[in-house]
C-alpha cells in the first residue's frame, strides 16, 4: 500500500470594516492583492437580529447602510466556505 499526497495550501480571509457616516464600508481579501470577490456578507446587530445581506464586488469591497448606531457583527463567507 502506497500513500501519495500533494501539497495543500491554506489561506487566511481578511476583513476590514470602517464606519463612514451611516454606512459600514469594508473589504474582504485573502491577501493584499487577492480580493475575496463575490463573497456573501451578512450583517447582524448586537441582539443577533439580521440587519441585511449583500455581496462583495470584484475587488472584495462592500457597503451597507445602517439606520441606527449599534455594535454590528459582519460575517463573510466565500464560495469555498471560508468565513
Short mmCIF file of C-alpha atoms in Angstrom, two decimals:
data_model
loop_
_atom_site.label_atom_id
_atom_site.label_comp_id
_atom_site.label_asym_id
_atom_site.label_seq_id
_atom_site.Cartn_x
_atom_site.Cartn_y
_atom_site.Cartn_z
CA UNK A 1 0.00 0.00 0.00
CA UNK A 2 1.49 3.31 -1.09
CA UNK A 3 0.02 6.60 0.03
CA UNK A 4 0.69 9.68 -2.02
CA UNK A 5 -0.15 13.19 -1.03
CA UNK A 6 0.01 16.52 -2.73
CA UNK A 7 0.71 19.85 -1.06
CA UNK A 8 -2.25 21.64 0.38
CA UNK A 9 -2.16 25.42 0.50
CA UNK A 10 -4.24 27.21 3.07
CA UNK A 11 -5.03 30.88 3.18
CA UNK A 12 -6.50 33.40 5.54
CA UNK A 13 -9.55 35.52 4.97
CA UNK A 14 -9.02 39.14 5.98
CA UNK A 15 -11.87 41.54 6.73
CA UNK A 16 -11.56 45.30 7.13
CA UNK A 17 -14.64 47.35 8.04
CA UNK A 18 -15.00 51.05 8.85
CA UNK A 19 -17.92 53.32 9.59
CA UNK A 20 -18.45 56.21 7.18
CA UNK A 21 -21.50 58.23 8.13
CA UNK A 22 -24.46 55.84 8.02
CA UNK A 23 -22.54 53.13 6.17
CA UNK A 24 -20.44 50.13 7.05
CA UNK A 25 -17.75 50.06 4.36
CA UNK A 26 -15.49 47.06 4.04
CA UNK A 27 -13.19 44.87 2.03
CA UNK A 28 -12.66 41.12 2.21
CA UNK A 29 -9.46 39.61 0.84
CA UNK A 30 -7.17 36.61 1.00
CA UNK A 31 -4.12 38.90 0.81
CA UNK A 32 -3.32 42.48 -0.14
CA UNK A 33 -3.53 41.55 -3.82
CA UNK A 34 -6.17 38.81 -3.80
CA UNK A 35 -9.71 40.11 -3.15
CA UNK A 36 -12.50 37.80 -1.99
CA UNK A 37 -14.65 38.73 -4.98
CA UNK A 38 -18.32 37.75 -4.87
CA UNK A 39 -18.30 36.63 -1.26
CA UNK A 40 -21.52 36.91 0.72
CA UNK A 41 -21.62 39.45 3.54
CA UNK A 42 -24.14 39.25 6.38
CA UNK A 43 -24.60 41.99 8.98
CA UNK A 44 -26.24 41.31 12.35
CA UNK A 45 -26.97 43.63 15.26
CA UNK A 46 -25.75 43.26 18.83
CA UNK A 47 -29.03 41.48 19.62
CA UNK A 48 -28.17 38.94 16.87
CA UNK A 49 -31.03 40.00 14.60
CA UNK A 50 -30.24 40.07 10.90
CA UNK A 51 -29.76 43.58 9.55
CA UNK A 52 -29.15 42.52 5.97
CA UNK A 53 -27.04 40.76 3.38
CA UNK A 54 -25.01 41.88 0.40
CA UNK A 55 -22.33 40.57 -1.96
CA UNK A 56 -18.79 41.94 -2.31
CA UNK A 57 -17.80 43.35 -5.70
CA UNK A 58 -14.88 42.18 -7.88
CA UNK A 59 -12.45 44.00 -5.56
CA UNK A 60 -13.90 42.36 -2.44
CA UNK A 61 -15.49 45.68 -1.40
CA UNK A 62 -18.95 46.16 0.04
CA UNK A 63 -21.11 48.88 1.62
CA UNK A 64 -24.14 48.58 3.81
CA UNK A 65 -26.44 51.35 5.04
CA UNK A 66 -27.27 51.19 8.74
CA UNK A 67 -30.09 53.17 10.32
CA UNK A 68 -29.01 53.23 13.97
CA UNK A 69 -25.84 53.33 15.97
CA UNK A 70 -25.15 49.83 17.30
CA UNK A 71 -22.48 47.17 17.62
CA UNK A 72 -22.65 45.17 14.41
CA UNK A 73 -21.17 41.82 13.51
CA UNK A 74 -20.06 41.31 9.92
CA UNK A 75 -19.78 37.73 8.66
CA UNK A 76 -18.16 37.00 5.30
CA UNK A 77 -18.44 33.65 3.52
CA UNK A 78 -16.57 32.75 0.36
CA UNK A 79 -17.69 30.23 -2.24
CA UNK A 80 -15.30 27.66 -0.72
CA UNK A 81 -16.91 28.27 2.71
CA UNK A 82 -14.14 30.28 4.34
CA UNK A 83 -15.54 32.64 6.96
#
